[in-house]
mmCIF file of C-alpha atoms in Angstrom:
data_model
loop_
_atom_site.group_PDB
_atom_site.id
_atom_site.type_symbol
_atom_site.label_atom_id
_atom_site.label_comp_id
_atom_site.label_asym_id
_atom_site.label_seq_id
_atom_site.Cartn_x
_atom_site.Cartn_y
_atom_site.Cartn_z
ATOM 1 C CA GLY P 23 -61.268 -47.777 68.463
ATOM 2 C CA ILE P 24 -57.860 -48.558 69.772
ATOM 3 C CA ASP P 25 -54.829 -48.564 67.826
ATOM 4 C CA ILE P 26 -51.122 -48.236 68.320
ATOM 5 C CA TRP P 27 -50.383 -46.033 65.418
ATOM 6 C CA PRO P 28 -51.071 -42.293 65.496
ATOM 7 C CA GLU P 29 -51.691 -42.218 61.738
ATOM 8 C CA THR P 30 -54.345 -44.717 62.022
ATOM 9 C CA ILE P 31 -56.160 -42.796 64.682
ATOM 10 C CA ALA P 32 -55.938 -39.510 62.876
ATOM 11 C CA HIS P 33 -57.211 -41.301 59.767
ATOM 12 C CA ALA P 34 -60.188 -42.847 61.809
ATOM 13 C CA LYS P 35 -61.247 -39.379 63.138
ATOM 14 C CA LYS P 36 -61.041 -37.674 59.861
ATOM 15 C CA LYS P 37 -63.229 -40.414 58.244
ATOM 16 C CA SER P 38 -65.558 -40.597 61.100
ATOM 17 C CA ALA P 39 -66.073 -36.772 61.193
ATOM 18 C CA GLN P 40 -66.688 -36.854 57.160
ATOM 19 C CA LEU P 41 -69.384 -39.258 58.057
ATOM 20 C CA GLY P 42 -70.921 -37.414 60.662
ATOM 21 C CA ARG P 43 -70.243 -39.638 63.389
ATOM 22 C CA HIS P 44 -68.878 -37.189 66.004
ATOM 23 C CA SER P 45 -69.362 -39.231 69.032
ATOM 24 C CA MET P 46 -67.006 -42.037 68.038
ATOM 25 C CA GLU P 47 -63.849 -42.161 70.078
ATOM 26 C CA PHE P 48 -60.526 -43.127 69.126
ATOM 27 C CA THR P 49 -57.724 -44.149 71.652
ATOM 28 C CA LEU P 50 -53.904 -44.317 70.928
ATOM 29 C CA GLY P 51 -52.983 -47.403 73.063
ATOM 30 C CA ASN P 52 -52.177 -51.238 72.867
ATOM 31 C CA VAL P 53 -55.138 -53.506 73.479
ATOM 32 C CA TYR P 54 -52.797 -55.792 75.344
ATOM 33 C CA GLU P 55 -52.541 -52.718 77.859
ATOM 34 C CA LEU P 56 -55.956 -52.286 78.335
ATOM 35 C CA ASP P 57 -57.414 -52.840 81.922
ATOM 36 C CA ILE P 58 -60.319 -55.094 81.373
ATOM 37 C CA ASN P 59 -61.263 -54.771 84.911
ATOM 38 C CA LEU P 60 -61.903 -50.983 84.753
ATOM 39 C CA CYS P 61 -63.479 -51.057 81.315
ATOM 40 C CA MET P 62 -66.896 -50.795 80.120
ATOM 41 C CA ARG P 63 -68.217 -53.777 78.067
ATOM 42 C CA TYR P 64 -68.972 -53.934 74.298
ATOM 43 C CA ASP P 65 -71.706 -55.207 72.339
ATOM 44 C CA ARG P 66 -69.573 -55.787 68.953
ATOM 45 C CA ILE P 67 -65.823 -55.917 69.056
ATOM 46 C CA TYR P 68 -63.731 -56.536 65.828
ATOM 47 C CA ILE P 69 -59.845 -57.275 66.075
ATOM 48 C CA GLY P 70 -58.162 -56.413 62.913
ATOM 49 C CA ALA P 71 -54.896 -58.099 63.648
ATOM 50 C CA CYS P 72 -54.043 -61.714 64.849
ATOM 51 C CA ALA P 73 -54.262 -62.187 68.827
ATOM 52 C CA SER P 74 -51.920 -64.348 70.778
ATOM 53 C CA PRO P 75 -53.600 -67.607 72.200
ATOM 54 C CA ARG P 76 -52.969 -65.793 75.692
ATOM 55 C CA ALA P 77 -55.251 -62.998 74.760
ATOM 56 C CA GLU P 78 -58.422 -65.023 75.069
ATOM 57 C CA TYR P 79 -59.018 -62.792 78.261
ATOM 58 C CA LEU P 80 -60.147 -60.026 75.821
ATOM 59 C CA TYR P 81 -63.428 -62.118 75.750
ATOM 60 C CA GLU P 82 -64.376 -60.619 78.934
ATOM 61 C CA LEU P 83 -64.714 -57.025 77.296
ATOM 62 C CA LEU P 84 -68.244 -58.590 75.875
ATOM 63 C CA GLU P 85 -71.403 -57.873 77.080
ATOM 64 C CA ILE P 86 -73.856 -60.905 77.612
ATOM 65 C CA ASP P 87 -74.927 -61.607 74.038
ATOM 66 C CA GLY P 88 -71.971 -59.801 72.617
ATOM 67 C CA ILE P 89 -70.107 -60.901 69.707
ATOM 68 C CA LEU P 90 -66.167 -60.605 69.142
ATOM 69 C CA VAL P 91 -64.782 -61.499 65.707
ATOM 70 C CA ALA P 92 -61.102 -61.898 65.627
ATOM 71 C CA PRO P 93 -58.191 -63.963 64.262
ATOM 72 C CA TYR P 94 -56.346 -65.840 66.837
ATOM 73 C CA GLN P 95 -53.261 -67.871 66.774
ATOM 74 C CA THR P 96 -53.383 -71.562 67.280
ATOM 75 C CA GLY P 97 -49.953 -73.364 66.900
ATOM 76 C CA TYR P 98 -48.709 -72.718 63.612
ATOM 77 C CA SER P 99 -51.995 -71.528 61.958
ATOM 78 C CA GLN P 100 -54.551 -68.682 62.428
ATOM 79 C CA GLN P 101 -58.340 -68.929 63.006
ATOM 80 C CA MET P 102 -61.064 -66.307 62.403
ATOM 81 C CA ARG P 103 -63.185 -66.815 65.548
ATOM 82 C CA LYS P 104 -66.652 -65.576 66.337
ATOM 83 C CA VAL P 105 -67.021 -65.362 70.075
ATOM 84 C CA VAL P 106 -70.530 -65.003 71.574
ATOM 85 C CA ARG P 107 -70.859 -64.292 75.353
ATOM 86 C CA GLN P 108 -73.674 -66.388 76.456
ATOM 87 C CA SER P 109 -73.465 -65.728 80.441
ATOM 88 C CA GLU P 110 -71.074 -64.367 82.816
ATOM 89 C CA LYS P 111 -69.251 -67.645 82.686
ATOM 90 C CA LYS P 112 -69.905 -68.985 79.257
ATOM 91 C CA PHE P 113 -68.528 -68.157 75.663
ATOM 92 C CA LYS P 114 -69.506 -69.967 72.348
ATOM 93 C CA VAL P 115 -66.579 -69.998 70.049
ATOM 94 C CA GLU P 116 -66.995 -70.751 66.504
ATOM 95 C CA VAL P 117 -64.125 -71.124 64.313
ATOM 96 C CA LEU P 118 -65.218 -69.729 60.858
ATOM 97 C CA ASN P 119 -62.287 -70.102 58.819
ATOM 98 C CA SER P 120 -58.282 -70.277 58.584
ATOM 99 C CA VAL P 121 -56.899 -67.001 57.896
ATOM 100 C CA HIS P 122 -53.542 -65.356 57.744
ATOM 101 C CA PHE P 123 -53.248 -61.862 59.474
ATOM 102 C CA ALA P 124 -50.362 -59.740 60.811
ATOM 103 C CA SER P 125 -49.977 -60.143 64.542
ATOM 104 C CA LEU P 126 -50.930 -57.762 66.998
ATOM 105 C CA LEU P 127 -47.880 -56.131 68.601
ATOM 106 C CA GLU P 128 -47.115 -57.467 71.971
ATOM 107 C CA PRO P 129 -45.571 -54.987 74.309
ATOM 108 C CA SER P 130 -42.231 -55.905 75.778
ATOM 109 C CA ALA P 131 -42.780 -57.292 79.545
ATOM 110 C CA SER P 132 -41.624 -55.060 82.102
ATOM 111 C CA GLN P 133 -41.766 -57.880 84.906
ATOM 112 C CA PRO P 134 -40.248 -61.043 84.955
ATOM 113 C CA LEU P 135 -42.289 -63.712 82.887
ATOM 114 C CA PRO P 136 -43.484 -66.794 84.668
ATOM 115 C CA PRO P 137 -43.389 -70.209 82.683
ATOM 116 C CA PRO P 138 -46.123 -70.097 79.873
ATOM 117 C CA PRO P 139 -49.619 -71.721 81.138
ATOM 118 C CA THR P 140 -50.896 -74.984 79.528
ATOM 119 C CA PRO P 141 -54.347 -74.421 78.562
ATOM 120 C CA GLN P 142 -56.691 -76.698 79.804
ATOM 121 C CA GLN P 143 -59.977 -75.534 78.675
ATOM 122 C CA ALA P 144 -63.184 -77.569 79.018
ATOM 123 C CA ALA P 145 -65.521 -77.347 76.012
ATOM 124 C CA ASP P 146 -68.834 -79.123 75.286
ATOM 125 C CA GLY P 147 -69.518 -80.550 71.773
ATOM 126 C CA GLU P 148 -70.820 -77.118 70.730
ATOM 127 C CA GLY P 149 -67.789 -75.123 71.259
ATOM 128 C CA THR P 150 -68.881 -73.556 74.597
ATOM 129 C CA VAL P 151 -65.876 -72.787 76.882
ATOM 130 C CA SER P 152 -66.242 -72.270 80.728
ATOM 131 C CA ARG P 153 -64.829 -68.882 81.926
ATOM 132 C CA VAL P 154 -63.973 -70.990 85.200
ATOM 133 C CA ALA P 155 -61.730 -73.378 83.112
ATOM 134 C CA ARG P 156 -60.155 -70.477 81.258
ATOM 135 C CA VAL P 157 -59.231 -68.583 84.509
ATOM 136 C CA GLU P 158 -57.622 -71.832 86.170
ATOM 137 C CA ALA P 159 -55.673 -72.184 82.974
ATOM 138 C CA TYR P 160 -54.702 -68.508 82.921
ATOM 139 C CA PRO P 161 -54.771 -67.374 86.295
ATOM 140 C CA ALA P 162 -54.159 -63.584 85.793
ATOM 141 C CA LEU P 163 -55.909 -61.398 83.172
ATOM 142 C CA GLY P 164 -53.560 -60.052 80.364
ATOM 143 C CA LEU P 165 -50.149 -61.023 79.028
ATOM 144 C CA PRO P 166 -47.528 -62.329 81.394
ATOM 145 C CA GLY P 167 -45.198 -59.303 82.478
ATOM 146 C CA VAL P 168 -47.212 -56.721 80.681
ATOM 147 C CA PRO P 169 -49.009 -54.290 83.089
ATOM 148 C CA PHE P 170 -52.490 -52.591 82.160
ATOM 149 C CA THR P 171 -51.786 -48.910 81.459
ATOM 150 C CA PHE P 172 -55.382 -47.598 80.651
ATOM 151 C CA ALA P 173 -59.088 -48.261 80.548
ATOM 152 C CA LEU P 174 -61.870 -47.212 78.446
ATOM 153 C CA ARG P 175 -65.044 -46.324 80.261
ATOM 154 C CA GLN P 176 -68.400 -44.855 79.274
ATOM 155 C CA ARG P 177 -68.997 -41.198 79.608
#
């Protein structure tokens, strides 16, 4: 797990040890600073706070057939999404419900920000989003002006 609060990490370590889950790892950090280009991929991801619409690049952390469940900001509302990676380039995005979560804290930009991109995603009738269309709409992975500072790798 990743969290920005040391108290949450300490609590998670304590609870997992009580359950005998000694191989679980917890990292102090901000998911927006996670270098997804160097990270391992995951079968399951749950994000417990609302992600920015610019954070769809986190889909890249999924293995093929992996599932991400997370609230995402969409305009003035939030949606709980279930995202299944179908291939290297295709993701099936299903909106489960309207929700209201606290937002993920975005680090301050340390580099000048370009104007925000205009999403131009191509989706078929089943909610499948093309990675190519997403990459064109969001040319760089990550949040504008926020550098990646760490990566999680399989040991």
